[in-house]
XYZ file of N, CA and C in Angstrom:
843
model
N -28.900 -3.066 17.255
C -28.081 -1.887 16.965
C -26.605 -2.280 16.960
N -25.872 -1.778 15.985
C -24.455 -2.064 15.898
C -23.716 -1.501 17.103
N -22.702 -2.219 17.533
C -21.909 -1.723 18.650
C -21.101 -0.498 18.255
N -21.006 -0.238 16.941
C -20.251 0.918 16.481
C -21.131 2.147 16.316
N -22.416 1.943 16.079
C -23.338 3.055 15.951
C -24.184 3.155 17.205
N -23.604 3.690 18.254
C -24.305 3.812 19.525
C -25.056 5.129 19.581
N -26.068 5.241 20.434
C -26.734 6.535 20.599
C -25.714 7.617 20.886
N -25.907 8.778 20.269
C -24.900 9.839 20.369
C -24.621 10.238 21.805
N -25.655 10.393 22.605
C -25.460 10.812 23.992
C -24.701 9.755 24.776
N -25.033 8.496 24.544
C -24.370 7.402 25.253
C -22.914 7.308 24.857
N -22.654 7.487 23.539
C -21.278 7.395 23.066
C -20.417 8.481 23.696
N -20.951 9.692 23.768
C -20.181 10.787 24.346
C -19.923 10.559 25.827
N -20.895 9.978 26.518
C -20.746 9.747 27.950
C -19.666 8.721 28.238
N -19.446 7.792 27.297
C -18.451 6.752 27.491
C -17.037 7.263 27.269
N -16.902 8.469 26.694
C -15.589 8.981 26.344
C -15.178 10.069 27.327
N -13.867 10.344 27.377
C -13.441 11.449 28.215
C -13.859 12.758 27.553
N -13.912 13.875 28.285
C -14.434 15.137 27.745
C -13.709 15.616 26.500
N -12.408 15.372 26.420
C -11.656 15.839 25.262
C -12.119 15.123 24.002
N -12.243 13.777 24.089
C -12.685 13.010 22.931
C -14.138 13.305 22.607
N -14.963 13.377 23.645
C -16.391 13.626 23.424
C -16.618 14.953 22.733
N -15.770 15.937 23.008
C -15.940 17.247 22.407
C -15.706 17.272 20.911
N -15.046 16.231 20.385
C -14.783 16.176 18.954
C -16.012 15.785 18.159
N -16.978 15.188 18.806
C -18.109 14.614 18.085
C -19.329 15.518 18.103
N -20.015 15.576 16.974
C -21.244 16.346 16.844
C -22.420 15.378 16.777
N -23.369 15.468 17.692
C -24.557 14.606 17.598
C -25.341 14.942 16.332
N -25.575 13.938 15.513
C -26.304 14.100 14.262
C -27.736 13.601 14.396
N -27.894 12.492 15.096
C -29.212 11.947 15.383
C -29.117 11.225 16.723
N -30.197 10.580 17.129
C -30.174 9.862 18.402
C -29.257 8.656 18.362
N -28.832 8.238 17.171
C -28.010 7.039 17.043
C -26.685 7.288 16.316
N -26.342 8.549 16.073
C -25.130 8.813 15.313
C -24.485 10.122 15.746
N -23.170 10.065 15.965
C -22.376 11.266 16.200
C -21.156 11.180 15.314
N -20.736 12.306 14.761
C -19.621 12.298 13.821
C -18.538 13.274 14.252
N -17.320 12.996 13.804
C -16.207 13.895 14.052
C -15.969 14.863 12.897
N -16.120 14.445 11.620
C -15.799 15.349 10.512
C -16.719 16.567 10.472
N -16.170 17.775 10.354
C -17.001 18.976 10.207
C -17.660 19.007 8.830
N -18.903 19.481 8.779
C -19.697 19.488 7.550
C -19.929 20.921 7.094
N -19.579 21.208 5.841
C -19.827 22.514 5.230
C -20.984 22.396 4.246
N -21.887 23.364 4.276
C -22.997 23.414 3.331
C -22.778 24.597 2.394
N -22.751 24.324 1.085
C -22.537 25.362 0.083
C -23.867 25.690 -0.589
N -24.221 26.982 -0.570
C -25.482 27.431 -1.161
C -25.183 28.529 -2.180
N -25.237 28.220 -3.477
C -25.096 29.272 -4.477
C -26.411 30.039 -4.588
N -26.339 31.374 -4.595
C -27.575 32.157 -4.591
C -27.409 33.460 -5.362
N -28.429 33.768 -6.135
C -28.498 35.068 -6.789
C -29.942 35.556 -6.721
N -30.161 36.611 -5.972
C -31.491 37.186 -5.790
C -32.483 36.157 -5.224
N -32.092 35.541 -4.120
C -32.928 34.518 -3.477
C -33.327 34.935 -2.061
N -33.408 36.240 -1.798
C -33.709 36.714 -0.446
C -35.031 36.152 0.075
N -36.042 36.033 -0.785
C -37.345 35.543 -0.345
C -37.330 34.056 -0.027
N -36.433 33.310 -0.661
C -36.398 31.859 -0.469
C -35.493 31.414 0.672
N -34.503 32.214 0.999
C -33.527 31.793 2.004
C -34.126 31.439 3.365
N -35.166 32.146 3.858
C -35.738 31.732 5.146
C -36.232 30.288 5.140
N -36.762 29.826 4.016
C -37.238 28.450 3.913
C -36.064 27.473 3.836
N -34.980 27.913 3.204
C -33.801 27.048 3.090
C -33.121 26.888 4.443
N -32.877 27.998 5.114
C -32.100 27.976 6.354
C -32.847 27.307 7.505
N -34.172 27.407 7.529
C -34.900 26.825 8.659
C -34.846 25.295 8.665
N -34.491 24.679 7.523
C -34.399 23.218 7.481
C -32.979 22.707 7.717
N -32.000 23.615 7.769
C -30.616 23.179 7.960
C -30.402 22.725 9.403
N -29.749 21.597 9.617
C -29.508 21.128 10.989
C -28.497 22.005 11.716
N -28.681 22.129 13.022
C -27.819 23.006 13.818
C -26.393 22.479 13.946
N -26.200 21.181 13.732
C -24.894 20.594 13.983
C -23.888 20.794 12.850
N -24.307 21.378 11.729
C -23.336 21.565 10.650
C -22.271 22.584 11.074
N -21.107 22.428 10.520
C -19.937 23.237 10.891
C -20.020 24.658 10.346
N -20.429 24.809 9.080
C -20.482 26.133 8.485
C -21.414 26.148 7.277
N -21.932 27.334 6.999
C -22.706 27.568 5.782
C -21.914 28.553 4.931
N -21.666 28.164 3.682
C -20.959 29.023 2.736
C -21.966 29.488 1.688
N -22.318 30.755 1.704
C -23.230 31.329 0.720
C -22.414 31.974 -0.386
N -22.608 31.509 -1.609
C -21.906 32.080 -2.758
C -22.862 33.056 -3.440
N -22.571 34.328 -3.324
C -23.455 35.355 -3.865
C -23.092 35.693 -5.305
N -24.055 35.487 -6.195
C -23.838 35.770 -7.613
C -24.214 37.187 -7.991
N -23.643 38.166 -7.283
C -23.907 39.582 -7.550
C -25.393 39.911 -7.425
N -25.986 39.509 -6.326
C -27.412 39.743 -6.097
C -27.708 41.232 -5.996
N -28.892 41.608 -6.497
C -29.331 43.000 -6.398
C -30.420 43.169 -5.339
N -30.792 42.082 -4.677
C -31.759 42.176 -3.583
C -31.025 42.024 -2.252
N -31.736 41.627 -1.207
C -31.136 41.526 0.133
C -30.631 40.122 0.460
N -30.210 39.380 -0.549
C -29.774 37.996 -0.326
C -28.723 37.899 0.770
N -27.680 38.691 0.707
C -26.588 38.608 1.678
C -27.061 39.008 3.066
N -27.775 40.115 3.166
C -28.245 40.568 4.480
C -29.179 39.555 5.122
N -30.061 38.979 4.341
C -30.997 37.979 4.867
C -30.229 36.763 5.365
N -29.258 36.291 4.588
C -28.466 35.136 5.004
C -27.745 35.407 6.322
N -27.178 36.587 6.457
C -26.445 36.935 7.679
C -27.361 37.032 8.886
N -28.599 37.438 8.664
C -29.543 37.536 9.775
C -30.091 36.162 10.173
N -30.156 35.255 9.211
C -30.717 33.937 9.478
C -29.692 32.988 10.103
N -28.426 33.138 9.716
C -27.387 32.214 10.188
C -26.161 33.025 10.609
N -26.090 33.447 11.850
C -24.923 34.202 12.318
C -23.636 33.410 12.044
N -22.670 34.087 11.478
C -21.429 33.404 11.152
C -21.392 32.828 9.754
N -22.472 32.988 8.974
C -22.464 32.490 7.605
C -21.264 33.085 6.861
N -20.609 32.268 6.072
C -19.462 32.735 5.291
C -19.966 33.138 3.903
N -19.889 34.412 3.588
C -20.357 34.915 2.302
C -19.157 35.145 1.391
N -19.177 34.533 0.218
C -18.111 34.733 -0.759
C -18.737 35.188 -2.068
N -18.031 36.049 -2.779
C -18.520 36.533 -4.064
C -18.168 35.537 -5.156
N -19.155 35.271 -5.991
C -18.944 34.307 -7.065
C -17.956 34.822 -8.089
N -17.082 33.925 -8.519
C -16.216 34.211 -9.650
C -16.859 33.599 -10.880
N -17.078 34.383 -11.930
C -17.766 33.888 -13.100
C -19.260 34.100 -12.986
N -20.035 33.431 -13.863
C -21.461 33.700 -13.936
C -22.353 32.470 -13.742
N -21.900 31.282 -14.065
C -22.759 30.100 -14.040
C -22.747 29.363 -12.711
N -23.604 28.336 -12.627
C -23.696 27.559 -11.393
C -22.403 26.811 -11.109
N -21.748 26.350 -12.160
C -20.476 25.661 -11.965
C -19.444 26.567 -11.333
N -19.354 27.794 -11.837
C -18.429 28.767 -11.257
C -18.763 29.028 -9.791
N -20.078 29.132 -9.488
C -20.497 29.401 -8.109
C -20.090 28.267 -7.179
N -20.320 27.028 -7.605
C -19.983 25.885 -6.758
C -18.474 25.757 -6.558
N -17.715 25.948 -7.619
C -16.264 25.859 -7.506
C -15.742 26.909 -6.529
N -16.310 28.124 -6.603
C -15.939 29.184 -5.666
C -16.277 28.784 -4.235
N -17.475 28.222 -4.041
C -17.899 27.816 -2.701
C -17.076 26.676 -2.144
N -16.764 25.695 -2.988
C -15.963 24.559 -2.528
C -14.602 25.021 -2.028
N -14.015 25.975 -2.729
C -12.682 26.470 -2.348
C -12.713 27.160 -0.988
N -13.871 27.697 -0.610
C -13.979 28.432 0.653
C -14.315 27.533 1.836
N -14.635 26.276 1.583
C -15.054 25.372 2.654
C -13.876 24.939 3.516
N -14.115 24.833 4.818
C -13.101 24.319 5.741
C -13.492 22.951 6.297
N -14.691 22.491 6.013
C -15.145 21.195 6.494
C -14.580 20.049 5.680
N -14.595 18.854 6.259
C -14.127 17.662 5.552
C -15.213 17.090 4.643
N -16.464 17.383 4.967
C -17.601 16.960 4.154
C -18.267 18.204 3.589
N -18.611 18.166 2.293
C -19.277 19.285 1.633
C -20.637 18.827 1.134
N -21.663 19.625 1.429
C -23.020 19.349 0.962
C -23.459 20.490 0.057
N -24.009 20.162 -1.121
C -24.504 21.147 -2.077
C -26.012 21.299 -1.904
N -26.477 22.529 -1.664
C -27.906 22.784 -1.480
C -28.322 23.990 -2.318
N -29.396 23.863 -3.094
C -29.898 24.982 -3.888
C -30.593 25.995 -2.989
N -30.639 27.258 -3.466
C -31.183 28.349 -2.660
C -32.641 28.665 -2.961
N -33.300 27.843 -3.779
C -34.668 28.161 -4.192
C -35.742 27.536 -3.307
N -35.331 26.823 -2.257
C -36.296 26.198 -1.360
C -36.770 24.829 -1.808
N -36.177 24.286 -2.860
C -36.618 22.991 -3.382
C -36.040 21.811 -2.608
N -34.970 22.044 -1.855
C -34.305 20.962 -1.122
C -34.662 21.019 0.356
N -34.794 19.861 0.956
C -35.093 19.750 2.383
C -33.795 19.507 3.141
N -33.365 20.496 3.915
C -32.107 20.376 4.641
C -32.087 19.266 5.664
N -33.254 18.816 6.102
C -33.283 17.723 7.079
C -32.776 16.418 6.479
N -32.697 16.343 5.158
C -32.169 15.142 4.510
C -30.648 15.048 4.612
N -29.999 16.122 5.019
C -28.533 16.126 5.078
C -28.005 14.988 5.942
N -28.738 14.630 6.986
C -28.292 13.548 7.855
C -28.137 12.248 7.076
N -28.983 12.004 6.084
C -28.880 10.787 5.277
C -27.621 10.805 4.417
N -27.314 11.969 3.866
C -26.107 12.102 3.047
C -24.853 11.883 3.902
N -24.810 12.543 5.051
C -23.644 12.437 5.925
C -23.492 11.016 6.451
N -24.598 10.371 6.788
C -24.538 8.988 7.270
C -23.927 8.075 6.218
N -24.286 8.301 4.944
C -23.722 7.488 3.870
C -22.220 7.696 3.747
N -21.772 8.923 3.917
C -20.348 9.220 3.792
C -19.534 8.639 4.935
N -19.980 8.836 6.167
C -19.219 8.282 7.286
C -19.365 6.756 7.329
N -20.342 6.240 6.604
C -20.513 4.799 6.526
C -19.683 4.141 5.440
N -18.931 4.919 4.656
C -18.037 4.319 3.679
C -18.085 4.890 2.286
N -19.080 5.701 1.961
C -19.168 6.267 0.616
C -18.210 7.448 0.455
N -17.777 7.676 -0.787
C -16.992 8.867 -1.107
C -17.901 9.997 -1.568
N -18.970 9.622 -2.260
C -19.881 10.585 -2.880
C -21.302 10.127 -2.622
N -22.108 10.974 -1.976
C -23.516 10.673 -1.711
C -24.347 11.484 -2.685
N -25.006 10.784 -3.614
C -25.698 11.436 -4.717
C -27.205 11.403 -4.513
N -27.822 12.568 -4.444
C -29.263 12.623 -4.304
C -29.970 12.100 -5.535
N -31.088 11.410 -5.323
C -31.876 10.897 -6.445
C -33.357 11.082 -6.173
N -34.036 11.717 -7.114
C -35.482 11.900 -7.013
C -36.239 10.663 -7.466
N -35.518 9.728 -8.097
C -36.179 8.561 -8.669
C -35.771 7.251 -8.014
N -34.915 7.326 -7.010
C -34.641 6.142 -6.195
C -35.856 5.884 -5.308
N -35.992 4.655 -4.849
C -37.124 4.310 -3.988
C -37.138 5.201 -2.748
N -38.227 5.954 -2.553
C -38.319 6.875 -1.430
C -38.126 8.319 -1.824
N -37.667 8.567 -3.052
C -37.481 9.923 -3.539
C -38.713 10.419 -4.275
N -38.638 11.644 -4.793
C -39.767 12.191 -5.532
C -39.496 13.612 -5.974
N -40.358 14.138 -6.821
C -40.223 15.521 -7.275
C -41.594 16.133 -7.523
N -41.733 17.385 -7.128
C -42.942 18.156 -7.395
C -42.692 19.189 -8.487
N -41.484 19.201 -9.026
C -41.061 20.335 -9.848
C -40.782 19.990 -11.309
N -40.588 18.736 -11.649
C -40.168 18.392 -13.002
C -41.352 18.244 -13.955
N -41.224 18.860 -15.118
C -42.218 18.709 -16.164
C -41.993 17.372 -16.872
N -42.992 16.859 -17.606
C -42.799 15.595 -18.337
C -41.610 15.631 -19.285
N -41.381 16.741 -19.957
C -40.261 16.810 -20.902
C -38.926 16.762 -20.173
N -38.862 17.400 -18.998
C -37.622 17.351 -18.225
C -37.379 15.952 -17.669
N -38.427 15.273 -17.251
C -38.274 13.896 -16.770
C -37.755 12.999 -17.880
N -38.329 13.165 -19.074
C -37.890 12.352 -20.209
C -36.434 12.630 -20.542
N -36.076 13.912 -20.604
C -34.699 14.260 -20.911
C -33.730 13.731 -19.880
N -34.076 13.846 -18.615
C -33.219 13.340 -17.545
C -33.037 11.835 -17.653
N -34.127 11.135 -17.984
C -34.063 9.676 -18.092
C -33.158 9.260 -19.245
N -33.287 9.959 -20.378
C -32.467 9.626 -21.544
C -30.998 9.903 -21.270
N -30.701 11.073 -20.720
C -29.318 11.436 -20.435
C -28.708 10.516 -19.377
N -29.515 10.137 -18.395
C -29.043 9.225 -17.348
C -28.700 7.866 -17.946
N -29.531 7.391 -18.871
C -29.278 6.101 -19.519
C -27.986 6.139 -20.328
N -27.740 7.275 -20.988
C -26.511 7.408 -21.776
C -25.281 7.335 -20.871
N -25.322 8.063 -19.753
C -24.196 8.057 -18.819
C -23.979 6.658 -18.244
N -25.060 5.988 -17.875
C -24.931 4.630 -17.331
C -24.298 3.698 -18.348
N -24.722 3.832 -19.592
C -24.206 2.936 -20.644
C -22.760 3.257 -21.010
N -22.446 4.529 -21.135
C -21.122 4.929 -21.603
C -20.041 4.842 -20.537
N -20.436 5.021 -19.253
C -19.425 5.109 -18.201
C -19.540 4.002 -17.151
N -20.486 3.089 -17.335
C -20.623 1.993 -16.378
C -21.206 2.417 -15.052
N -21.993 3.502 -15.051
C -22.629 3.969 -13.817
C -23.935 3.214 -13.582
N -24.545 3.443 -12.417
C -25.816 2.806 -12.070
C -26.784 3.846 -11.498
N -26.771 5.021 -12.061
C -27.573 6.109 -11.543
C -29.061 5.944 -11.888
N -29.907 6.463 -11.016
C -31.332 6.557 -11.305
C -31.731 8.004 -11.587
N -30.837 8.942 -11.350
C -31.091 10.364 -11.559
C -29.763 10.997 -11.950
N -29.783 11.915 -12.894
C -28.533 12.512 -13.352
C -28.445 13.997 -13.023
N -29.444 14.767 -13.437
C -29.380 16.229 -13.328
C -30.035 16.720 -12.047
N -29.397 16.462 -10.927
C -29.913 16.876 -9.626
C -28.763 17.428 -8.810
N -28.995 18.592 -8.180
C -27.901 19.295 -7.522
C -27.736 19.073 -6.040
N -28.516 18.164 -5.457
C -28.416 17.912 -4.014
C -27.480 16.721 -3.808
N -26.224 17.006 -3.499
C -25.208 15.972 -3.356
C -24.287 16.310 -2.193
N -23.518 15.323 -1.749
C -22.538 15.542 -0.690
C -21.329 14.655 -0.947
N -20.173 15.087 -0.469
C -18.955 14.319 -0.736
C -17.867 14.749 0.234
N -16.849 13.889 0.352
C -15.659 14.244 1.116
C -14.869 15.278 0.322
N -14.389 16.308 0.980
C -13.690 17.380 0.281
C -12.485 16.847 -0.501
N -11.879 15.796 0.000
C -10.710 15.233 -0.685
C -11.039 14.769 -2.103
N -12.317 14.506 -2.383
C -12.718 14.032 -3.710
C -12.491 15.084 -4.788
N -12.422 16.354 -4.398
C -12.209 17.416 -5.388
C -10.892 17.229 -6.130
N -9.910 16.642 -5.459
C -8.635 16.376 -6.122
C -8.774 15.329 -7.207
N -9.778 14.464 -7.080
C -9.976 13.372 -8.031
C -10.782 13.808 -9.253
N -11.676 14.814 -9.075
C -12.591 15.137 -10.173
C -12.264 16.457 -10.882
N -11.430 17.305 -10.306
C -10.892 18.501 -10.975
C -11.940 19.223 -11.812
N -12.877 19.890 -11.163
C -13.989 20.537 -11.863
C -13.515 21.718 -12.712
N -14.037 21.787 -13.942
C -13.670 22.864 -14.866
C -14.869 23.203 -15.753
N -15.997 23.425 -15.117
C -17.247 23.626 -15.845
C -17.988 24.814 -15.234
N -18.463 25.730 -16.077
C -19.032 26.974 -15.568
C -20.527 26.920 -15.312
N -21.268 26.117 -16.053
C -22.719 26.205 -16.028
C -23.447 25.138 -15.247
N -24.740 25.033 -15.517
C -25.633 24.091 -14.862
C -25.168 22.642 -15.038
N -24.492 22.369 -16.129
C -24.059 21.003 -16.423
C -22.970 20.510 -15.486
N -22.535 21.343 -14.543
C -21.504 20.933 -13.587
C -21.936 19.698 -12.794
N -23.239 19.576 -12.517
C -23.723 18.426 -11.750
C -23.489 17.119 -12.515
N -23.755 17.163 -13.823
C -23.500 15.981 -14.652
C -22.012 15.680 -14.711
N -21.196 16.720 -14.847
C -19.747 16.527 -14.893
C -19.258 15.840 -13.626
N -19.747 16.275 -12.465
C -19.353 15.650 -11.207
C -19.752 14.175 -11.192
N -20.978 13.887 -11.619
C -21.460 12.510 -11.595
C -20.638 11.599 -12.502
N -20.206 12.135 -13.623
C -19.388 11.344 -14.538
C -17.983 11.137 -13.978
N -17.399 12.197 -13.466
C -16.001 12.096 -13.044
C -15.812 11.282 -11.766
N -16.823 11.237 -10.893
C -16.662 10.372 -9.720
C -16.646 8.905 -10.147
N -17.394 8.592 -11.213
C -17.366 7.226 -11.740
C -16.022 6.933 -12.397
N -15.547 7.876 -13.207
C -14.276 7.685 -13.894
C -13.109 7.572 -12.914
N -13.257 8.221 -11.762
C -12.203 8.153 -10.747
C -12.314 6.909 -9.883
N -13.381 6.127 -10.065
C -13.546 4.911 -9.278
C -13.953 5.170 -7.849
N -14.590 6.317 -7.583
C -15.006 6.634 -6.220
C -16.252 5.837 -5.837
N -16.412 5.641 -4.541
C -17.540 4.870 -4.029
C -18.770 5.779 -3.928
N -19.823 5.422 -4.653
C -21.018 6.251 -4.752
C -22.209 5.560 -4.089
N -22.991 6.341 -3.347
C -24.245 5.828 -2.802
C -25.355 6.835 -3.096
N -26.416 6.370 -3.731
C -27.555 7.237 -4.003
C -28.409 7.407 -2.748
N -28.916 8.633 -2.564
C -29.746 8.965 -1.412
C -31.119 9.394 -1.921
N -32.195 8.691 -1.565
C -33.527 9.133 -1.982
C -33.803 10.545 -1.470
N -34.258 11.411 -2.356
C -34.478 12.811 -1.993
C -35.762 13.305 -2.643
N -36.452 14.191 -1.932
C -37.675 14.772 -2.488
C -37.430 16.223 -2.856
N -37.714 16.540 -4.107
C -37.542 17.899 -4.611
C -38.889 18.627 -4.587
N -38.896 19.788 -3.951
C -40.110 20.595 -3.876
C -40.098 21.675 -4.959
N -41.223 22.298 -5.174
C -41.330 23.382 -6.151
C -40.625 24.621 -5.617
N -39.941 25.336 -6.503
C -39.352 26.626 -6.132
C -40.427 27.480 -5.474
N -40.073 28.126 -4.367
C -41.072 28.872 -3.599
C -41.364 30.236 -4.208
N -40.320 31.022 -4.462
C -40.491 32.351 -5.048
C -39.584 32.496 -6.258
N -39.995 33.330 -7.195
C -39.161 33.607 -8.355
C -39.302 32.549 -9.433
N -38.534 32.741 -10.492
C -38.561 31.816 -11.621
C -37.183 31.210 -11.832
N -37.172 29.991 -12.275
C -35.916 29.278 -12.491
C -35.247 29.732 -13.782
N -33.916 29.687 -13.790
C -33.158 29.975 -15.007
C -32.981 28.737 -15.868
N -33.508 27.608 -15.403
C -33.353 26.352 -16.132
C -34.183 26.373 -17.407
N -33.559 25.961 -18.512
C -34.242 25.821 -19.788
C -33.981 24.406 -20.290
N -35.044 23.620 -20.411
C -34.902 22.180 -20.639
C -34.062 21.854 -21.877
N -34.401 22.444 -23.021
C -33.707 22.099 -24.268
C -32.278 22.632 -24.251
N -32.131 23.914 -23.920
C -30.800 24.519 -23.913
C -29.858 23.794 -22.959
N -30.309 23.588 -21.734
C -29.442 22.962 -20.739
C -29.262 21.473 -21.012
N -30.275 20.842 -21.591
C -30.130 19.433 -21.972
C -29.026 19.244 -22.995
N -28.951 20.164 -23.951
C -27.904 20.082 -24.965
C -26.520 20.319 -24.344
N -26.465 21.208 -23.373
C -25.186 21.455 -22.704
C -24.740 20.223 -21.923
N -25.694 19.553 -21.283
C -25.374 18.315 -20.567
C -24.879 17.257 -21.550
N -25.546 17.149 -22.696
C -25.138 16.160 -23.699
C -23.721 16.444 -24.194
N -23.390 17.707 -24.389
C -22.034 18.043 -24.830
C -20.991 17.631 -23.799
N -21.320 17.801 -22.523
C -20.398 17.378 -21.469
C -20.196 15.866 -21.507
N -21.280 15.142 -21.701
C -21.201 13.684 -21.762
C -20.294 13.256 -22.914
N -20.498 13.846 -24.085
C -19.699 13.485 -25.264
C -18.237 13.870 -25.071
N -18.007 15.024 -24.456
C -16.631 15.458 -24.211
C -15.920 14.516 -23.250
N -16.612 14.136 -22.176
C -16.000 13.253 -21.190
C -15.799 11.855 -21.744
N -16.688 11.441 -22.619
C -16.538 10.118 -23.237
C -15.287 10.069 -24.098
N -14.966 11.201 -24.745
C -13.795 11.231 -25.616
C -12.500 11.514 -24.886
N -12.599 11.934 -23.628
C -11.391 12.244 -22.863
C -10.615 10.973 -22.565
N -9.321 11.067 -22.624
C -8.472 9.903 -22.377
C -8.191 9.761 -20.891
N -9.214 9.294 -20.191
C -9.058 9.035 -18.763
C -9.570 7.650 -18.475
N -8.900 6.951 -17.592
C -9.275 5.577 -17.284
C -10.611 5.546 -16.553
N -11.510 4.719 -17.033
C -12.807 4.538 -16.395
C -12.823 3.217 -15.652
N -13.147 3.254 -14.385
C -13.255 2.040 -13.583
C -14.704 1.826 -13.194
N -15.126 0.586 -12.979
C -16.521 0.331 -12.612
C -16.902 1.091 -11.354
N -18.128 1.644 -11.360
C -18.607 2.382 -10.195
C -18.784 1.438 -9.019
N -18.272 1.833 -7.864
C -18.429 1.036 -6.654
C -19.607 1.564 -5.866
N -20.538 0.700 -5.582
C -21.675 1.108 -4.776
C -21.344 0.936 -3.314
N -21.601 1.965 -2.535
C -21.308 1.897 -1.103
C -22.264 0.939 -0.422
N -21.747 0.183 0.523
C -22.602 -0.727 1.273
C -23.399 0.077 2.278
N -24.400 -0.537 2.863
C -25.232 0.148 3.838
C -24.387 0.646 4.998
N -24.720 1.824 5.550
C -23.903 2.400 6.625
C -23.656 1.446 7.777
N -24.647 0.662 8.148
C -24.469 -0.230 9.280
C -23.431 -1.298 9.022
N -23.329 -1.725 7.744
C -22.400 -2.789 7.415
C -20.968 -2.308 7.342
N -20.786 -1.003 7.089
C -19.426 -0.495 6.960
C -19.026 0.397 8.126
N -19.807 0.383 9.176
C -19.533 1.266 10.308
C -18.196 0.944 10.967
N -17.839 -0.334 10.964
C -16.594 -0.728 11.621
C -15.407 -0.042 10.957
N -15.442 0.014 9.594
C -14.359 0.658 8.895
C -14.322 2.150 9.194
N -15.506 2.770 9.228
C -15.568 4.200 9.532
C -15.093 4.473 10.947
N -15.502 3.617 11.875
C -15.112 3.826 13.262
C -13.616 3.700 13.440
N -13.006 2.801 12.658
C -11.577 2.621 12.771
C -10.806 3.857 12.312
N -11.511 4.699 11.459
C -10.884 5.928 11.025
C -11.195 7.085 11.964
N -11.988 6.820 13.012
C -12.334 7.867 13.954
C -13.406 8.792 13.456
N -14.258 8.326 12.482
C -15.254 9.186 11.896
C -16.630 8.973 12.489
N -16.869 7.860 13.144
C -18.187 7.550 13.682
C -18.061 7.185 15.141
N -19.005 7.619 15.940
C -19.034 7.225 17.348
C -20.302 6.453 17.624
């Protein structure tokens, strides 16, 4: 075990109470200082929220629910499940608008994006946060990295994702194994680098492209996507695929400097750097 990644309880015991109070135990071997905000865009997801919230770790700093003018009990259910949840009304109509609204409301240094349909496992958040405090700027979920998986994608969606991912890798020098996936985490400061201006579902692709163009350090996190529990998805493979392609073509033509994507080293190897910043105990 690295001398920098000590068991959380042991690390806190070695520090005075003031310093120890700054750290949140994340696992038996990791405690962090940066507060973590989880953003959940939701519209009429009252039936799914109990499944989403029960997997969220207790150590996160805040949950920001972005309500897209729900006509069911989405807000009331969220408030009953997570006392102190921050509810903000979405500006605009698409997923991009919802995320941008949620990001602006976050007070944490780390932001995690989680869908409200029950397809994401909140217990995976520890892997995303570990990658960030270990040196990454952007922790990108991947259903096709070793250890990941999906129960929800149709063959046509898998094919489309693979083709679009290959285009982004070729055009922007990325090394992604998954492109159109919304389970991601990043340091809030990265928002200044990527300047999001996208209203719809294609916002996830825009983020993935712009973090590469900004030269940010990216680490893929194996993630398993489950089937939506209740309701029907608004995703339409052909329509949304074309919107993603338009974003790719637009970003390719934009006059912005593209730098090679930096892959984050394993958390254990970069812990010393993180510890020197006071982010890991």
